[in-house]
Amino acid sequence: MTRRRQDRMLGLLLRRGEWTTAATLADQLGVTPRSVRSYVTAINARIPGGDAIESGPAGYRATPAAAAALSVDAEPESGSPRERLHAIVRALLDADAGIDVYEMADRLHVSAATLEGDLGRIRALLGADLTLERSGPRVRLAGTELAQRRLVSRLAHDEMEEGAFDLEALRRAAEAIAIPARALGAFKSDLVARLGTLGFFVNELAAADVVLHIAIAADRVAQGRALESAHGEPDETRERIAEAVGELTLTHFGVRLGRGDRLHLAALVLTRIVVPGAQGAGAAPLDPAIGDAVRRAVERAAADYLVDIAEPDFVQRLSLHVQNLVFRAREQAWSRNPLTRTLKSAYPMVFDVAVSIAGDLSDALGVPIRDDEIAYIAMHVGGRLERSRRSESTLTATIVCPGYYELHELLRSSVDRSLGRAIEVTGVETRVDPDWDAIDTDLVLTTIEPPLRPEPRASDRPISPDRIVRIQPFLTEADVERVAAAAARLRRARRLSRLRGELERYFVPGAFVRGLDGSRGEEDVIRLLGGLLASQGIIDGDYVESAIERERLSSTAFTETLAVPHALRMTAARTAIAVGIADQPIAWGDARVSVVALVAFSESDRPAFQTVFEQFVEVFGEPESAQRLIRRGTDLSAFLDELAAVIDG
């Protein structure tokens, strides 16, 4: 029973915020329900006199104390594999001459064979710039100082709870690998403030990551392992940031950094937490080759996905971001993004546009782009699309308020002020007997009751009760909540109605597999489902290989139960979906999924892409709906029946 797995389970319950069965948690963690019960007991023991997780007939649910339980320091796991690995790495980093395998085994109270296994795990963590050199029983770590610091950073990241990258999580991770952590919070606050006075806007999502690197640098310098020089010629902006970093490191960590370390850390600040283009920040000029690559990638994504992003201002801002991304990739100094999972599950189409852009940029610029970096690109894309998405989601409304002085005008003003983002008032009826059936707006906000017609005439077009919201002449908070709820229901009903119509067209008889082998790898599953579509002439082998290549760029496990593999190019003969359901969850990227839906899109169905893609993911984003489909979807007919019921209900 590990602290990491406990914290992962607690994170799942916090994100869901509702009752979750032990079986569902066990599937996500890859353990048994009995283990889940043990984890609950251990987590609740962290909160004296209270519980972080409550139990009930419906399963488990996080309590208000759950967040505090995450911050409780872990008890040391004496002799655990992770603890041993940290101790060995630390010894290798501290000893230029290396360590004696047998002496280290005696020190850690394990056998030499166990220590050899630990060394194998360490080799898997090393990058291209680090190696373990062996001479008899002595092993030493060979590589540059920067590469050794990256190894320390990787260990710290591995200590982080899933999805958590705040200062508290950073402090615990730093302490676990013996990095000074006492001053991290104060250092981060002062660094952000100092950068603000220099004219920069700071990316708070990556600030903790940079603070970690600075703490590692301070620790290494304190041991006499300073950087003698830094890459590149420093300009005035980098020099100013280097001076600030040096002063703050001396103040908070008591370590005086040399010029090489100061300039190196200043480069990290410039490429990881400073928002490009801030006024007065003296941003570096854009490399024309990067600008051209970004423009081509954006134009291709805009054409493929029919999204309005190919604007000069957007391309310029994204190009400055990518320029920093390229620097990070070449230095292997990746930037973490705690919103990656949220962006992928809540905005799958936006994330897929970002994957398309990242894939083209990776090919054009010769750098790998990881999921966290793709998430930052998705944030740029989502920001660009937000305005058009908001205008499309705005509903129209008519206010029915019989005229009396300026009462209707006051009511309209109150509605606009309280609900302006959700609805647009396009008409006001001041008659006491309006033609109800002639009102064609999405919603009707009325201060009077509409007439009841027990026997409507054949010529009548009776207004749907779902569109009518009764409000008071003087708008109350309760009125605002009812209107907002009605608007949300209407938007959801429309989205799911479109989804139902689209999905029923695209599911293919004969392309449904129940009982997928949970031991299969991702590529095997994609080839299996792709073969079912290929046998019907819908796609060819190239499409299947393209879907596999897309999967390598970024996992398509968009929710905790669903993966949606697909190619980035819409080359299918027609749009179709092949579905596979596993009785035991399949490891898919960093997740475990029970449903795999291989989607083949055709060029002619591009407008349907967003509807099918995002709304299908939305249905499986609701745990209860997903479990219902998994349990009852015994064949394609039953699966479609349950999907329709979920959509309708």
XYZ file of C-alpha atoms in Angstrom:
649
model
C 0.000 0.000 0.000
C 1.817 3.138 -1.229
C 1.337 6.788 -0.436
C 1.325 7.628 -4.144
C -1.550 5.292 -4.917
C -3.518 6.581 -1.936
C -3.019 10.163 -3.094
C -4.018 9.267 -6.638
C -7.276 7.771 -5.362
C -7.915 10.831 -3.224
C -7.272 13.040 -6.261
C -9.816 11.055 -8.301
C -12.476 11.517 -5.612
C -11.721 15.239 -5.304
C -12.034 15.761 -9.059
C -15.318 13.846 -9.271
C -16.930 15.401 -6.213
C -19.587 12.679 -6.096
C -20.118 9.098 -4.948
C -17.850 6.582 -6.678
C -17.973 2.823 -6.272
C -15.020 0.781 -5.035
C -15.059 -1.161 -8.305
C -14.678 2.026 -10.358
C -11.791 3.235 -8.193
C -10.154 -0.185 -8.351
C -10.351 -0.159 -12.151
C -8.727 3.261 -12.349
C -5.932 2.335 -9.937
C -5.347 -1.166 -11.252
C -5.950 -2.764 -7.834
C -8.665 -4.805 -6.122
C -11.691 -3.316 -4.279
C -10.160 -4.710 -1.095
C -7.097 -2.530 -1.653
C -9.375 0.476 -2.173
C -10.917 -0.120 1.247
C -7.425 -0.284 2.761
C -6.483 2.992 1.094
C -9.597 4.658 2.488
C -8.679 3.537 6.003
C -5.106 4.810 5.624
C -6.200 8.172 4.196
C -8.781 8.741 6.930
C -6.088 8.036 9.517
C -4.308 11.198 8.336
C -7.102 13.419 9.732
C -7.338 13.114 13.537
C -10.948 13.202 14.707
C -12.397 13.265 11.202
C -12.496 11.575 7.800
C -11.169 12.654 4.409
C -13.376 10.077 2.642
C -16.900 9.090 3.636
C -18.411 5.695 2.858
C -21.985 4.848 1.926
C -24.161 2.488 -0.099
C -23.134 4.294 -3.288
C -19.409 3.912 -2.588
C -16.988 6.611 -1.477
C -16.966 10.401 -1.637
C -14.387 13.043 -0.674
C -15.286 15.239 2.308
C -14.283 18.898 2.819
C -11.251 17.599 4.757
C -9.929 15.672 1.739
C -7.768 18.496 0.417
C -6.084 18.803 3.821
C -5.316 15.082 3.782
C -3.241 15.532 0.628
C -0.973 17.986 2.412
C -0.311 15.759 5.424
C 3.321 14.691 5.369
C 3.825 11.057 4.499
C 5.297 8.674 7.003
C 8.705 7.499 5.800
C 8.493 4.184 3.965
C 11.651 2.698 5.401
C 13.395 0.484 2.894
C 10.823 1.046 0.141
C 12.107 0.771 -3.461
C 11.483 4.471 -4.067
C 13.306 5.492 -0.896
C 16.267 3.294 -1.862
C 16.332 4.720 -5.382
C 16.483 8.274 -4.011
C 19.280 7.335 -1.617
C 21.309 5.700 -4.389
C 20.866 8.613 -6.794
C 21.808 11.077 -4.091
C 24.959 9.073 -3.306
C 25.886 8.907 -6.990
C 25.401 12.654 -7.375
C 27.518 13.432 -4.307
C 30.448 11.103 -5.031
C 32.632 11.920 -8.034
C 34.447 8.594 -7.613
C 31.148 6.702 -7.522
C 29.817 4.166 -5.023
C 30.726 0.609 -4.123
C 27.762 -1.672 -4.853
C 28.394 -3.983 -1.889
C 28.989 -1.146 0.576
C 25.804 0.593 -0.600
C 23.826 -2.638 -0.263
C 25.048 -3.074 3.316
C 24.215 0.549 4.098
C 20.645 0.125 2.810
C 20.259 -3.355 4.387
C 19.466 -5.096 1.105
C 21.163 -7.763 -0.971
C 23.595 -6.928 -3.749
C 21.090 -8.417 -6.226
C 18.388 -6.009 -4.995
C 20.764 -3.081 -5.406
C 21.631 -4.215 -8.941
C 17.906 -4.120 -9.699
C 17.730 -0.582 -8.342
C 20.635 0.434 -10.595
C 18.649 -0.918 -13.547
C 15.744 1.335 -12.610
C 18.095 4.299 -12.365
C 19.481 3.612 -15.847
C 15.920 3.876 -17.187
C 15.676 7.386 -15.698
C 18.874 8.684 -17.285
C 18.750 10.889 -20.347
C 21.115 10.787 -23.295
C 23.661 12.972 -21.464
C 24.034 10.677 -18.431
C 25.415 7.161 -18.097
C 26.328 4.755 -15.310
C 29.945 3.680 -15.670
C 30.937 0.383 -14.085
C 34.364 -0.768 -12.963
C 34.140 -3.936 -10.896
C 31.944 -3.250 -7.859
C 32.233 0.546 -8.295
C 29.599 2.509 -10.173
C 29.771 6.215 -11.001
C 27.439 8.688 -12.665
C 29.035 10.273 -15.719
C 27.595 13.320 -17.418
C 27.368 17.086 -17.384
C 26.304 19.076 -14.354
C 23.156 20.232 -16.176
C 22.227 16.639 -16.966
C 22.681 15.683 -13.310
C 20.428 18.532 -12.232
C 17.774 17.387 -14.707
C 17.895 13.954 -13.083
C 17.189 15.503 -9.675
C 14.305 17.467 -11.200
C 12.875 14.290 -12.737
C 12.892 12.551 -9.362
C 11.124 15.516 -7.782
C 8.443 15.469 -10.492
C 7.927 11.755 -9.918
C 7.189 12.540 -6.273
C 4.362 14.909 -7.174
C 0.785 13.743 -6.683
C -1.084 13.263 -9.926
C -2.402 16.589 -11.172
C -0.877 18.552 -8.265
C 1.892 21.064 -8.858
C 1.359 23.689 -6.209
C 3.919 24.962 -3.711
C 2.876 22.469 -1.029
C 3.285 19.507 -3.368
C 6.614 20.946 -4.501
C 7.823 21.288 -0.903
C 7.036 17.656 -0.114
C 8.706 16.451 -3.294
C 11.832 18.520 -2.651
C 12.155 17.211 0.881
C 11.759 13.627 -0.347
C 14.934 13.980 -2.431
C 16.818 16.046 0.184
C 16.528 19.440 -1.551
C 16.172 22.461 0.795
C 12.455 23.308 0.842
C 12.020 25.697 3.757
C 12.062 28.892 1.691
C 10.312 27.820 -1.533
C 7.075 29.729 -0.926
C 8.717 33.014 0.063
C 11.203 32.744 -2.804
C 8.426 32.174 -5.345
C 6.395 35.158 -4.094
C 9.409 37.478 -4.193
C 10.453 36.235 -7.648
C 7.000 36.902 -9.115
C 6.945 40.359 -7.513
C 10.427 41.199 -8.804
C 9.571 40.082 -12.349
C 6.476 42.277 -12.176
C 8.603 45.333 -11.373
C 10.792 44.480 -14.386
C 7.739 44.669 -16.670
C 6.956 40.968 -17.123
C 3.712 39.002 -16.831
C 4.314 35.683 -15.081
C 2.909 32.266 -15.972
C 1.922 31.083 -12.500
C 1.259 27.549 -13.791
C 4.998 27.030 -14.371
C 6.384 29.210 -11.565
C 6.690 26.345 -9.059
C 8.648 24.320 -11.615
C 11.220 27.100 -12.070
C 11.492 27.550 -8.298
C 12.315 23.833 -8.082
C 15.170 24.271 -10.563
C 16.499 27.248 -8.634
C 16.377 25.269 -5.365
C 18.258 22.403 -7.047
C 20.864 24.851 -8.372
C 21.313 26.381 -4.894
C 21.783 22.912 -3.399
C 24.361 21.926 -6.030
C 26.292 25.192 -5.731
C 26.369 24.783 -1.943
C 28.142 21.444 -2.568
C 30.719 23.108 -4.799
C 29.114 22.052 -8.100
C 28.531 25.352 -9.848
C 28.099 25.975 -13.570
C 31.124 27.728 -14.983
C 29.350 29.181 -18.000
C 25.905 29.497 -19.537
C 24.687 28.856 -23.063
C 24.322 31.844 -25.395
C 25.275 35.484 -25.206
C 23.260 37.296 -22.527
C 21.340 40.411 -23.482
C 20.308 43.239 -21.170
C 16.998 41.568 -20.214
C 18.648 38.282 -19.278
C 21.293 40.139 -17.252
C 18.596 41.968 -15.258
C 16.756 38.743 -14.478
C 20.048 37.018 -13.589
C 20.797 39.776 -11.083
C 17.349 39.404 -9.495
C 17.648 35.604 -9.256
C 21.089 35.914 -7.666
C 19.896 38.376 -5.029
C 16.831 36.317 -4.111
C 18.788 33.055 -3.933
C 21.268 34.631 -1.528
C 18.423 36.078 0.566
C 16.263 32.944 0.811
C 18.706 30.035 0.445
C 21.898 31.642 1.749
C 23.797 30.605 -1.399
C 25.780 32.966 -3.624
C 25.388 31.904 -7.260
C 28.158 32.402 -9.780
C 27.634 34.118 -13.110
C 27.128 30.841 -14.984
C 24.324 29.704 -12.677
C 22.658 33.103 -12.610
C 22.551 33.362 -16.403
C 21.375 29.748 -16.789
C 18.523 30.274 -14.343
C 17.647 33.595 -15.982
C 17.263 31.717 -19.273
C 14.905 29.248 -17.582
C 12.836 32.140 -16.244
C 12.664 33.784 -19.676
C 11.593 30.608 -21.463
C 9.290 29.071 -18.875
C 7.393 31.541 -16.719
C 7.555 34.889 -18.518
C 4.598 35.443 -20.815
C 5.955 36.492 -24.237
C 5.058 39.919 -25.506
C 4.532 41.667 -22.154
C 4.976 45.389 -22.531
C 8.349 46.639 -21.471
C 9.665 43.121 -21.030
C 12.132 43.309 -23.883
C 11.091 40.016 -25.424
C 13.623 38.349 -27.715
C 13.060 38.878 -31.460
C 11.182 36.093 -33.215
C 13.171 33.611 -35.270
C 11.685 33.837 -38.817
C 12.001 30.069 -39.314
C 9.902 29.429 -36.186
C 7.359 32.039 -37.226
C 6.966 30.420 -40.655
C 6.623 26.931 -39.144
C 3.936 28.112 -36.718
C 2.017 29.934 -39.439
C 1.974 26.831 -41.663
C 0.941 24.558 -38.774
C -1.857 26.918 -37.709
C -3.160 27.362 -41.262
C -3.231 23.594 -41.765
C -5.068 22.999 -38.489
C -7.534 25.797 -39.293
C -8.319 24.196 -42.647
C -8.517 20.632 -41.322
C -10.704 21.408 -38.317
C -12.622 24.398 -39.703
C -11.640 26.625 -36.764
C -10.967 30.344 -36.901
C -7.415 30.567 -35.572
C -5.305 31.656 -38.561
C -5.164 35.302 -37.454
C -1.852 37.251 -37.511
C -2.057 38.289 -33.838
C -2.718 34.712 -32.731
C 0.114 33.346 -34.890
C 2.509 35.981 -33.512
C 1.708 35.191 -29.858
C 1.873 31.449 -30.438
C 5.178 31.835 -32.333
C 6.787 33.587 -29.369
C 5.553 30.785 -27.116
C 6.878 28.118 -29.507
C 10.252 29.861 -29.670
C 10.538 29.372 -25.914
C 9.215 25.820 -26.260
C 11.978 24.999 -28.757
C 14.595 26.293 -26.333
C 13.136 24.153 -23.525
C 13.047 21.075 -25.762
C 16.672 21.465 -26.823
C 17.696 21.925 -23.196
C 15.376 19.082 -22.090
C 13.959 21.591 -19.598
C 10.294 20.704 -19.996
C 7.563 22.900 -18.566
C 4.880 21.210 -16.465
C 1.210 22.112 -16.881
C -1.167 21.083 -14.060
C -4.173 21.677 -16.348
C -3.208 19.051 -18.938
C -5.707 16.412 -17.796
C -8.498 18.984 -17.419
C -7.926 20.457 -20.881
C -7.837 17.032 -22.490
C -11.082 15.805 -20.894
C -13.083 19.052 -20.974
C -11.987 20.345 -24.410
C -10.967 17.312 -26.494
C -11.445 19.050 -29.835
C -9.332 22.042 -28.759
C -6.675 19.654 -27.468
C -6.732 17.743 -30.744
C -6.190 20.956 -32.712
C -3.198 21.585 -30.449
C -1.916 18.039 -31.125
C -2.159 18.697 -34.863
C -0.193 21.951 -34.511
C 2.361 20.270 -32.228
C 2.842 17.366 -34.649
C 3.586 19.694 -37.563
C 5.907 21.825 -35.418
C 7.755 18.752 -34.153
C 8.420 17.636 -37.733
C 9.344 21.106 -38.991
C 11.569 22.142 -36.075
C 12.991 18.756 -35.132
C 11.992 18.820 -31.463
C 9.721 16.492 -29.459
C 6.665 18.125 -27.883
C 5.206 16.463 -24.797
C 1.661 16.459 -23.429
C 2.234 19.308 -20.966
C 3.652 21.477 -23.753
C 0.751 20.533 -26.028
C -1.575 21.679 -23.233
C -0.030 25.166 -23.339
C -0.653 25.278 -27.095
C -4.240 24.171 -26.372
C -4.603 27.106 -23.970
C -3.618 29.470 -26.794
C -6.075 27.782 -29.180
C -8.881 27.724 -26.603
C -8.374 31.387 -25.794
C -8.647 32.256 -29.470
C -11.836 30.200 -29.908
C -13.521 31.285 -26.678
C -15.206 34.359 -28.140
C -16.779 32.526 -31.072
C -17.768 29.594 -28.839
C -19.438 31.981 -26.397
C -21.426 33.742 -29.113
C -22.603 30.389 -30.491
C -23.761 29.270 -27.046
C -25.749 32.422 -26.295
C -29.499 31.773 -26.205
C -32.179 34.254 -27.188
C -35.014 35.194 -24.838
C -38.262 37.141 -24.827
C -39.475 38.877 -21.682
C -43.234 38.872 -21.078
C -44.051 41.643 -18.624
C -47.380 43.545 -18.896
C -46.673 47.244 -19.190
C -46.932 49.384 -16.085
C -44.838 52.549 -16.077
C -41.213 51.509 -16.740
C -41.512 48.098 -15.016
C -40.620 46.124 -18.166
C -37.586 48.330 -18.809
C -36.298 47.803 -15.279
C -36.806 44.058 -15.617
C -34.941 43.901 -18.924
C -32.078 45.878 -17.426
C -31.896 43.453 -14.492
C -31.890 40.425 -16.811
C -29.143 41.909 -18.990
C -27.045 42.727 -15.949
C -27.439 39.331 -14.246
C -27.635 36.969 -17.245
C -26.018 38.850 -20.095
C -23.371 36.193 -20.708
C -25.902 33.349 -20.801
C -28.805 34.814 -22.783
C -29.576 37.701 -25.115
C -32.949 39.419 -24.721
C -34.242 40.035 -28.238
C -37.828 41.047 -27.454
C -40.148 42.349 -24.745
C -43.907 41.668 -24.759
C -45.856 44.207 -22.678
C -49.364 42.942 -23.514
C -51.269 40.920 -20.929
C -52.413 38.544 -23.706
C -49.443 38.090 -26.061
C -49.487 35.596 -28.915
C -47.570 32.923 -27.051
C -47.199 30.609 -30.021
C -45.651 33.388 -32.107
C -42.748 33.775 -29.685
C -39.848 31.945 -31.353
C -36.934 32.730 -29.049
C -35.110 29.966 -27.199
C -36.515 30.997 -23.808
C -39.535 32.919 -22.573
C -39.104 34.765 -19.268
C -42.570 35.669 -18.070
C -44.054 37.421 -15.062
C -47.503 35.961 -15.825
C -48.726 32.417 -16.369
C -49.189 31.350 -20.004
C -52.685 30.038 -20.831
C -53.372 26.313 -20.498
C -55.032 24.618 -23.461
C -56.358 21.194 -22.542
C -57.359 20.556 -26.163
C -55.032 22.401 -28.546
C -56.388 23.135 -31.981
C -54.738 21.464 -34.965
C -53.520 24.851 -36.167
C -51.852 25.682 -32.830
C -48.077 25.557 -32.343
C -48.116 25.360 -28.547
C -45.018 26.709 -26.879
C -42.929 24.071 -25.087
C -43.130 24.313 -21.279
C -39.375 23.661 -21.143
C -38.786 27.048 -22.778
C -40.840 28.988 -20.222
C -39.327 30.287 -16.995
C -41.548 32.079 -14.522
C -39.829 35.111 -12.940
C -40.818 37.950 -10.625
C -41.373 41.537 -11.846
C -38.379 42.522 -9.711
C -35.723 39.950 -10.514
C -34.531 37.881 -7.528
C -31.492 35.658 -7.032
C -33.786 32.639 -7.215
C -35.067 33.883 -10.600
C -31.513 34.222 -11.886
C -30.686 30.674 -10.790
C -33.830 29.241 -12.448
C -33.126 31.014 -15.740
C -29.480 29.942 -15.727
C -30.507 26.341 -15.008
C -33.087 26.380 -17.814
C -30.506 27.797 -20.224
C -27.998 25.105 -19.248
C -30.602 22.362 -19.746
C -31.537 23.712 -23.162
C -27.926 23.941 -24.337
C -27.208 20.421 -23.134
C -30.378 19.041 -24.734
C -29.411 20.593 -28.060
C -25.847 19.299 -27.902
C -26.949 15.789 -27.028
C -29.711 15.840 -29.616
C -27.151 16.654 -32.289
C -24.910 13.946 -30.901
C -27.649 11.314 -31.027
C -28.443 12.111 -34.640
C -24.793 12.008 -35.664
C -23.759 8.912 -33.739
C -26.598 6.752 -35.023
C -25.342 7.461 -38.555
C -21.751 6.575 -37.818
C -21.775 3.339 -35.791
C -21.014 0.428 -38.094
C -22.577 -3.059 -37.815
C -19.764 -5.559 -37.470
C -17.397 -3.007 -35.930
C -18.237 -3.728 -32.302
C -16.118 -5.904 -30.002
C -17.198 -6.971 -26.530
C -14.529 -8.481 -24.285
C -11.359 -6.763 -25.488
C -8.303 -8.472 -24.037
C -7.033 -6.234 -21.221
C -3.448 -7.366 -21.840
C -3.412 -5.928 -25.362
C -1.347 -2.829 -26.005
C -2.743 0.401 -27.446
C -1.423 -0.252 -30.943
C -2.848 -3.798 -31.010
C -6.303 -2.481 -30.082
C -6.134 0.252 -32.740
C -5.134 -2.310 -35.370
C -7.935 -4.670 -34.283
C -10.651 -2.002 -34.500
C -9.095 -0.476 -37.605
C -9.183 -3.862 -39.299
C -12.952 -4.049 -38.755
C -13.431 -0.729 -40.562
C -10.891 -1.591 -43.247
C -12.724 -4.831 -44.025
C -15.734 -2.722 -45.015
C -13.688 -0.387 -47.226
C -14.077 2.622 -44.901
C -10.369 3.120 -44.197
C -7.091 1.611 -45.364
C -3.894 0.553 -43.669
C -2.444 4.052 -43.948
C -5.289 5.452 -41.850
C -4.643 2.847 -39.146
C -0.934 3.702 -39.077
C -1.816 7.394 -38.965
C -4.048 6.760 -35.934
C -1.165 4.960 -34.234
C 1.148 7.870 -35.017
C -1.415 10.270 -33.528
C -1.503 8.132 -30.375
C 2.276 8.419 -30.045
C 2.023 12.210 -30.103
C -0.401 12.305 -27.161
C -2.654 9.738 -25.501
C -6.288 9.826 -26.628
C -7.555 8.679 -23.217
C -9.763 11.741 -22.818
C -11.678 10.527 -19.753
C -11.104 7.945 -17.021
C -12.996 5.304 -19.008
C -12.747 6.240 -22.703
C -10.018 6.416 -25.342
C -10.835 7.850 -28.786
C -7.963 7.003 -31.140
C -8.151 8.661 -34.567
C -5.925 10.019 -37.302
C -5.121 13.709 -37.590
C -6.081 13.771 -41.266
C -9.669 13.118 -42.368
C -9.008 10.572 -45.128
C -11.695 7.939 -44.451
C -14.170 7.078 -47.225
C -16.926 8.019 -44.792
C -17.128 8.848 -41.100
C -17.509 5.725 -38.955
C -16.874 4.528 -35.405
C -15.609 1.115 -34.267
C -16.150 0.339 -30.587
C -14.382 -2.078 -28.285
C -15.383 -2.731 -24.649
C -13.021 -4.441 -22.216
C -14.246 -6.401 -19.219
C -11.057 -5.381 -17.383
C -9.619 -1.888 -17.989
C -6.786 -1.555 -20.497
C -3.675 0.502 -19.743
C -3.844 3.450 -22.158
C -1.131 6.072 -21.768
C -1.201 7.095 -18.126
C -4.851 6.043 -17.737
C -6.864 2.817 -17.686
C -9.891 2.699 -20.002
C -12.759 0.291 -20.513
C -14.042 1.626 -23.846
C -12.029 2.311 -27.001
C -13.787 4.084 -29.869
C -11.724 4.284 -33.052
C -13.163 7.169 -35.049
C -12.542 7.455 -38.779
C -13.406 10.893 -40.172
C -13.922 11.760 -43.810
C -13.235 15.083 -45.484
C -16.936 15.570 -46.277
C -17.921 15.265 -42.605
C -15.565 17.875 -41.179
C -18.429 19.998 -39.783
C -19.540 16.993 -37.711
C -16.112 16.526 -36.153
C -16.629 18.791 -33.169
C -20.146 17.505 -32.444
C -19.202 13.833 -32.525
C -15.838 14.203 -30.857
C -16.606 16.540 -27.971
C -20.079 15.291 -27.108
C -19.138 11.624 -27.258
C -16.359 12.384 -24.774
C -18.858 14.349 -22.653
C -21.159 11.337 -22.297
C -18.278 9.151 -21.091
C -17.035 11.923 -18.837
C -19.960 11.196 -16.511
C -18.920 8.125 -14.466
C -22.440 6.784 -13.927
C -23.307 7.031 -17.617
C -20.025 5.426 -18.605
C -20.508 2.487 -16.230
C -24.062 1.999 -17.467
C -22.883 1.798 -21.076
C -20.053 -0.553 -20.149
C -22.324 -2.904 -18.172
C -25.272 -3.005 -20.545
C -23.574 -2.604 -23.922
C -23.425 -6.325 -24.645
C -23.710 -5.809 -28.422
C -23.988 -2.860 -30.803
C -27.781 -2.725 -30.631
C -27.794 -2.710 -26.819
C -24.953 -0.209 -26.759
C -26.871 2.203 -29.016
C -30.049 1.750 -26.979
C -28.205 2.615 -23.776
C -26.393 5.515 -25.443
C -29.715 6.944 -26.611
C -31.164 6.502 -23.113
C -28.198 8.271 -21.545
C -28.435 11.115 -24.042
C -32.159 11.496 -23.445
C -31.961 11.216 -19.744
